[in-house]
Amino acid sequence: MLFMVSLLAFTGTRFFFSNYVLVVRSMLGDPMLFGLVVNTIPALTGALIWPLLGKAFDKGSPSLLVATAILEYALFIVLFLHVSDPLVVAILWAFPIYPLLEQGLVISISRKLPGKLQLLASGIFTTSISIAGALILVLGGYFNKIDMIGYTSLFILFRSLGFLILGTFRRK
């Protein structure tokens, strides 16, 4: 179940953001500014939040944090589809949601496996990312407008959230 959550979460987020980055590029114009906004600033904010998230995952439910990340990504997709101000886009792009999703998924998967299979959690996680990349290629052949890409990504993210909820209730 968590493999499906991970697969769909990465398909939904990467399908949108790998296409939206082209919108950001045309919006910002300058290649240096583009690199700063798309790569440098998110890397720095992500580096700042990884240790804090580690502490939160140790104390809280990683599934709840994964759900939070999926909902945040959905909110950001909606915002990006409706915002055209480059400054607002740059500020939103700096929010580090990816560590929340990645760490939450790895820990969620890891906690489901016996102690001797901890490396399998990493394998399941990275396999879901690889398959998501292939799915993005397939989806890219059907959708070429950013709004349709956004709505499709939202649909995929909500499917991921549905699997997460289903897996949570199935446990109880």
PDB file of C-alpha atoms in Angstrom:
ATOM      1  CA  MET A   1       0.000   0.000   0.000  1.00  0.00           C
ATOM      2  CA  LEU A   2       2.816   2.409   0.891  1.00  0.00           C
ATOM      3  CA  PHE A   3       4.505   1.621  -2.421  1.00  0.00           C
ATOM      4  CA  MET A   4       1.360   2.861  -4.206  1.00  0.00           C
ATOM      5  CA  VAL A   5       1.273   5.953  -1.975  1.00  0.00           C
ATOM      6  CA  SER A   6       4.890   6.698  -2.824  1.00  0.00           C
ATOM      7  CA  LEU A   7       4.490   5.933  -6.531  1.00  0.00           C
ATOM      8  CA  LEU A   8       1.438   8.144  -6.923  1.00  0.00           C
ATOM      9  CA  ALA A   9       2.786  10.937  -4.718  1.00  0.00           C
ATOM     10  CA  PHE A  10       5.957  11.176  -6.799  1.00  0.00           C
ATOM     11  CA  THR A  11       4.100  10.846 -10.085  1.00  0.00           C
ATOM     12  CA  GLY A  12       1.720  13.643  -9.133  1.00  0.00           C
ATOM     13  CA  THR A  13       4.308  16.023  -7.750  1.00  0.00           C
ATOM     14  CA  ARG A  14       7.009  15.461 -10.333  1.00  0.00           C
ATOM     15  CA  PHE A  15       4.617  15.526 -13.272  1.00  0.00           C
ATOM     16  CA  PHE A  16       3.465  18.985 -12.308  1.00  0.00           C
ATOM     17  CA  PHE A  17       6.709  20.495 -11.075  1.00  0.00           C
ATOM     18  CA  SER A  18       8.897  19.144 -13.877  1.00  0.00           C
ATOM     19  CA  ASN A  19       6.568  20.911 -16.302  1.00  0.00           C
ATOM     20  CA  TYR A  20       5.914  24.001 -14.195  1.00  0.00           C
ATOM     21  CA  VAL A  21       9.638  24.677 -13.990  1.00  0.00           C
ATOM     22  CA  LEU A  22       9.370  25.734 -17.659  1.00  0.00           C
ATOM     23  CA  VAL A  23       6.756  28.303 -16.676  1.00  0.00           C
ATOM     24  CA  VAL A  24       9.074  29.571 -13.929  1.00  0.00           C
ATOM     25  CA  ARG A  25      11.937  29.772 -16.437  1.00  0.00           C
ATOM     26  CA  SER A  26       9.941  31.950 -18.817  1.00  0.00           C
ATOM     27  CA  MET A  27       8.582  34.002 -15.919  1.00  0.00           C
ATOM     28  CA  LEU A  28      12.001  34.823 -14.441  1.00  0.00           C
ATOM     29  CA  GLY A  29      13.944  35.233 -17.673  1.00  0.00           C
ATOM     30  CA  ASP A  30      17.461  35.569 -16.256  1.00  0.00           C
ATOM     31  CA  PRO A  31      19.237  32.164 -16.054  1.00  0.00           C
ATOM     32  CA  MET A  32      21.066  33.113 -12.837  1.00  0.00           C
ATOM     33  CA  LEU A  33      17.839  34.160 -11.129  1.00  0.00           C
ATOM     34  CA  PHE A  34      16.161  30.999 -12.400  1.00  0.00           C
ATOM     35  CA  GLY A  35      18.936  28.832 -10.948  1.00  0.00           C
ATOM     36  CA  LEU A  36      18.789  30.693  -7.653  1.00  0.00           C
ATOM     37  CA  VAL A  37      14.998  30.342  -7.329  1.00  0.00           C
ATOM     38  CA  VAL A  38      14.611  26.788  -8.632  1.00  0.00           C
ATOM     39  CA  ASN A  39      17.728  25.108  -7.240  1.00  0.00           C
ATOM     40  CA  THR A  40      19.782  27.078  -4.709  1.00  0.00           C
ATOM     41  CA  ILE A  41      17.131  28.504  -2.406  1.00  0.00           C
ATOM     42  CA  PRO A  42      15.084  25.263  -2.179  1.00  0.00           C
ATOM     43  CA  ALA A  43      18.295  23.315  -1.481  1.00  0.00           C
ATOM     44  CA  LEU A  44      19.143  25.668   1.378  1.00  0.00           C
ATOM     45  CA  THR A  45      15.649  25.683   2.879  1.00  0.00           C
ATOM     46  CA  GLY A  46      15.499  21.912   2.504  1.00  0.00           C
ATOM     47  CA  ALA A  47      18.872  21.531   4.246  1.00  0.00           C
ATOM     48  CA  LEU A  48      17.597  23.639   7.135  1.00  0.00           C
ATOM     49  CA  ILE A  49      14.440  21.625   7.601  1.00  0.00           C
ATOM     50  CA  TRP A  50      15.731  18.022   7.205  1.00  0.00           C
ATOM     51  CA  PRO A  51      17.055  17.803  10.816  1.00  0.00           C
ATOM     52  CA  LEU A  52      13.875  19.343  12.225  1.00  0.00           C
ATOM     53  CA  LEU A  53      11.776  16.864  10.298  1.00  0.00           C
ATOM     54  CA  GLY A  54      13.880  14.005  11.598  1.00  0.00           C
ATOM     55  CA  LYS A  55      12.978  15.021  15.125  1.00  0.00           C
ATOM     56  CA  ALA A  56       9.288  15.355  14.186  1.00  0.00           C
ATOM     57  CA  PHE A  57       9.232  11.917  12.546  1.00  0.00           C
ATOM     58  CA  ASP A  58      10.846  10.361  15.586  1.00  0.00           C
ATOM     59  CA  LYS A  59       8.067  11.753  17.775  1.00  0.00           C
ATOM     60  CA  GLY A  60       5.071  11.767  15.436  1.00  0.00           C
ATOM     61  CA  SER A  61       3.307   9.679  12.882  1.00  0.00           C
ATOM     62  CA  PRO A  62       5.172   9.569   9.564  1.00  0.00           C
ATOM     63  CA  SER A  63       1.894   8.730   7.795  1.00  0.00           C
ATOM     64  CA  LEU A  64       0.354  11.934   9.115  1.00  0.00           C
ATOM     65  CA  LEU A  65       3.368  13.890   7.889  1.00  0.00           C
ATOM     66  CA  VAL A  66       3.132  12.222   4.457  1.00  0.00           C
ATOM     67  CA  ALA A  67      -0.548  13.190   4.293  1.00  0.00           C
ATOM     68  CA  THR A  68       0.384  16.747   5.253  1.00  0.00           C
ATOM     69  CA  ALA A  69       3.017  16.883   2.506  1.00  0.00           C
ATOM     70  CA  ILE A  70       0.588  15.563  -0.116  1.00  0.00           C
ATOM     71  CA  LEU A  71      -2.004  18.157   0.888  1.00  0.00           C
ATOM     72  CA  GLU A  72       0.630  20.905   0.857  1.00  0.00           C
ATOM     73  CA  TYR A  73       1.716  19.876  -2.638  1.00  0.00           C
ATOM     74  CA  ALA A  74      -1.922  19.934  -3.775  1.00  0.00           C
ATOM     75  CA  LEU A  75      -2.362  23.415  -2.314  1.00  0.00           C
ATOM     76  CA  PHE A  76       0.828  24.644  -3.975  1.00  0.00           C
ATOM     77  CA  ILE A  77      -0.244  23.262  -7.350  1.00  0.00           C
ATOM     78  CA  VAL A  78      -3.512  25.181  -7.077  1.00  0.00           C
ATOM     79  CA  LEU A  79      -1.622  28.329  -6.056  1.00  0.00           C
ATOM     80  CA  PHE A  80       0.904  27.991  -8.877  1.00  0.00           C
ATOM     81  CA  LEU A  81      -1.902  27.552 -11.395  1.00  0.00           C
ATOM     82  CA  HIS A  82      -3.493  30.821 -10.252  1.00  0.00           C
ATOM     83  CA  VAL A  83      -0.496  33.043  -9.459  1.00  0.00           C
ATOM     84  CA  SER A  84       1.454  34.880 -12.113  1.00  0.00           C
ATOM     85  CA  ASP A  85       3.582  37.216  -9.999  1.00  0.00           C
ATOM     86  CA  PRO A  86       7.232  36.058 -10.262  1.00  0.00           C
ATOM     87  CA  LEU A  87       8.019  37.202  -6.705  1.00  0.00           C
ATOM     88  CA  VAL A  88       5.142  35.190  -5.234  1.00  0.00           C
ATOM     89  CA  VAL A  89       6.140  32.162  -7.316  1.00  0.00           C
ATOM     90  CA  ALA A  90       9.755  32.496  -6.109  1.00  0.00           C
ATOM     91  CA  ILE A  91       8.656  32.694  -2.467  1.00  0.00           C
ATOM     92  CA  LEU A  92       6.336  29.688  -2.811  1.00  0.00           C
ATOM     93  CA  TRP A  93       9.035  27.701  -4.613  1.00  0.00           C
ATOM     94  CA  ALA A  94      11.334  28.163  -1.603  1.00  0.00           C
ATOM     95  CA  PHE A  95       9.017  26.238   0.753  1.00  0.00           C
ATOM     96  CA  PRO A  96      10.654  22.867   1.432  1.00  0.00           C
ATOM     97  CA  ILE A  97       7.865  20.322   1.113  1.00  0.00           C
ATOM     98  CA  TYR A  98       9.981  17.627  -0.526  1.00  0.00           C
ATOM     99  CA  PRO A  99      11.872  16.649   2.659  1.00  0.00           C
ATOM    100  CA  LEU A 100       8.561  16.121   4.441  1.00  0.00           C
ATOM    101  CA  LEU A 101       7.311  13.771   1.735  1.00  0.00           C
ATOM    102  CA  GLU A 102      10.576  11.921   1.207  1.00  0.00           C
ATOM    103  CA  GLN A 103      11.476  11.400   4.840  1.00  0.00           C
ATOM    104  CA  GLY A 104       7.902  10.527   5.755  1.00  0.00           C
ATOM    105  CA  LEU A 105       7.652   7.887   3.062  1.00  0.00           C
ATOM    106  CA  VAL A 106      10.996   6.269   3.836  1.00  0.00           C
ATOM    107  CA  ILE A 107      10.208   6.107   7.556  1.00  0.00           C
ATOM    108  CA  SER A 108       6.645   4.872   6.942  1.00  0.00           C
ATOM    109  CA  ILE A 109       7.897   2.096   4.689  1.00  0.00           C
ATOM    110  CA  SER A 110      10.783   1.271   7.025  1.00  0.00           C
ATOM    111  CA  ARG A 111       8.504   0.903  10.053  1.00  0.00           C
ATOM    112  CA  LYS A 112       6.386  -1.633   8.171  1.00  0.00           C
ATOM    113  CA  LEU A 113       9.347  -3.935   7.599  1.00  0.00           C
ATOM    114  CA  PRO A 114      11.184  -6.208  10.040  1.00  0.00           C
ATOM    115  CA  GLY A 115      14.568  -4.991  11.306  1.00  0.00           C
ATOM    116  CA  LYS A 116      16.536  -7.193   8.905  1.00  0.00           C
ATOM    117  CA  LEU A 117      14.846  -5.616   5.867  1.00  0.00           C
ATOM    118  CA  GLN A 118      15.521  -1.928   6.517  1.00  0.00           C
ATOM    119  CA  LEU A 119      17.461  -1.477   3.277  1.00  0.00           C
ATOM    120  CA  LEU A 120      14.429  -2.790   1.450  1.00  0.00           C
ATOM    121  CA  ALA A 121      12.592   0.388   2.535  1.00  0.00           C
ATOM    122  CA  SER A 122      15.099   2.482   0.620  1.00  0.00           C
ATOM    123  CA  GLY A 123      14.765   0.155  -2.369  1.00  0.00           C
ATOM    124  CA  ILE A 124      10.977   0.384  -2.370  1.00  0.00           C
ATOM    125  CA  PHE A 125      11.176   4.156  -2.085  1.00  0.00           C
ATOM    126  CA  THR A 126      13.696   4.629  -4.921  1.00  0.00           C
ATOM    127  CA  THR A 127      11.867   2.129  -7.128  1.00  0.00           C
ATOM    128  CA  SER A 128       8.688   4.178  -6.739  1.00  0.00           C
ATOM    129  CA  ILE A 129      10.590   7.287  -7.840  1.00  0.00           C
ATOM    130  CA  SER A 130      11.982   5.477 -10.895  1.00  0.00           C
ATOM    131  CA  ILE A 131       8.595   4.118 -11.952  1.00  0.00           C
ATOM    132  CA  ALA A 132       7.055   7.567 -11.367  1.00  0.00           C
ATOM    133  CA  GLY A 133       9.590   8.956 -13.836  1.00  0.00           C
ATOM    134  CA  ALA A 134       8.423   6.478 -16.470  1.00  0.00           C
ATOM    135  CA  LEU A 135       4.775   7.303 -15.765  1.00  0.00           C
ATOM    136  CA  ILE A 136       5.541  11.008 -16.183  1.00  0.00           C
ATOM    137  CA  LEU A 137       6.917  10.281 -19.633  1.00  0.00           C
ATOM    138  CA  VAL A 138       3.710   8.456 -20.569  1.00  0.00           C
ATOM    139  CA  LEU A 139       1.487  11.196 -19.111  1.00  0.00           C
ATOM    140  CA  GLY A 140       3.505  13.857 -20.917  1.00  0.00           C
ATOM    141  CA  GLY A 141       2.340  12.390 -24.216  1.00  0.00           C
ATOM    142  CA  TYR A 142      -1.279  13.125 -23.336  1.00  0.00           C
ATOM    143  CA  PHE A 143      -1.133  16.504 -21.620  1.00  0.00           C
ATOM    144  CA  ASN A 144       0.748  19.549 -22.797  1.00  0.00           C
ATOM    145  CA  LYS A 145      -1.046  22.476 -21.155  1.00  0.00           C
ATOM    146  CA  ILE A 146       0.019  23.412 -17.643  1.00  0.00           C
ATOM    147  CA  ASP A 147      -3.540  23.654 -16.318  1.00  0.00           C
ATOM    148  CA  MET A 148      -4.384  20.118 -17.477  1.00  0.00           C
ATOM    149  CA  ILE A 149      -1.063  18.890 -16.119  1.00  0.00           C
ATOM    150  CA  GLY A 150      -1.940  20.560 -12.806  1.00  0.00           C
ATOM    151  CA  TYR A 151      -5.416  19.051 -12.603  1.00  0.00           C
ATOM    152  CA  THR A 152      -4.095  15.621 -13.549  1.00  0.00           C
ATOM    153  CA  SER A 153      -1.401  15.948 -10.901  1.00  0.00           C
ATOM    154  CA  LEU A 154      -4.018  16.892  -8.303  1.00  0.00           C
ATOM    155  CA  PHE A 155      -6.071  13.836  -9.244  1.00  0.00           C
ATOM    156  CA  ILE A 156      -3.000  11.613  -8.852  1.00  0.00           C
ATOM    157  CA  LEU A 157      -2.074  13.214  -5.510  1.00  0.00           C
ATOM    158  CA  PHE A 158      -5.565  12.688  -4.135  1.00  0.00           C
ATOM    159  CA  ARG A 159      -5.381   9.039  -5.249  1.00  0.00           C
ATOM    160  CA  SER A 160      -2.129   8.778  -3.289  1.00  0.00           C
ATOM    161  CA  LEU A 161      -3.824  10.283  -0.253  1.00  0.00           C
ATOM    162  CA  GLY A 162      -6.694   7.820  -0.691  1.00  0.00           C
ATOM    163  CA  PHE A 163      -4.277   4.881  -0.608  1.00  0.00           C
ATOM    164  CA  LEU A 164      -2.623   6.337   2.490  1.00  0.00           C
ATOM    165  CA  ILE A 165      -5.982   6.642   4.248  1.00  0.00           C
ATOM    166  CA  LEU A 166      -7.037   3.179   3.094  1.00  0.00           C
ATOM    167  CA  GLY A 167      -3.791   1.722   4.422  1.00  0.00           C
ATOM    168  CA  THR A 168      -4.291   3.470   7.752  1.00  0.00           C
ATOM    169  CA  PHE A 169      -7.823   2.142   8.211  1.00  0.00           C
ATOM    170  CA  ARG A 170      -6.854  -1.308   7.002  1.00  0.00           C
ATOM    171  CA  ARG A 171      -4.300  -1.538   9.790  1.00  0.00           C
ATOM    172  CA  LYS A 172      -6.892  -0.961  12.505  1.00  0.00           C
TER     173      LYS A 172
END
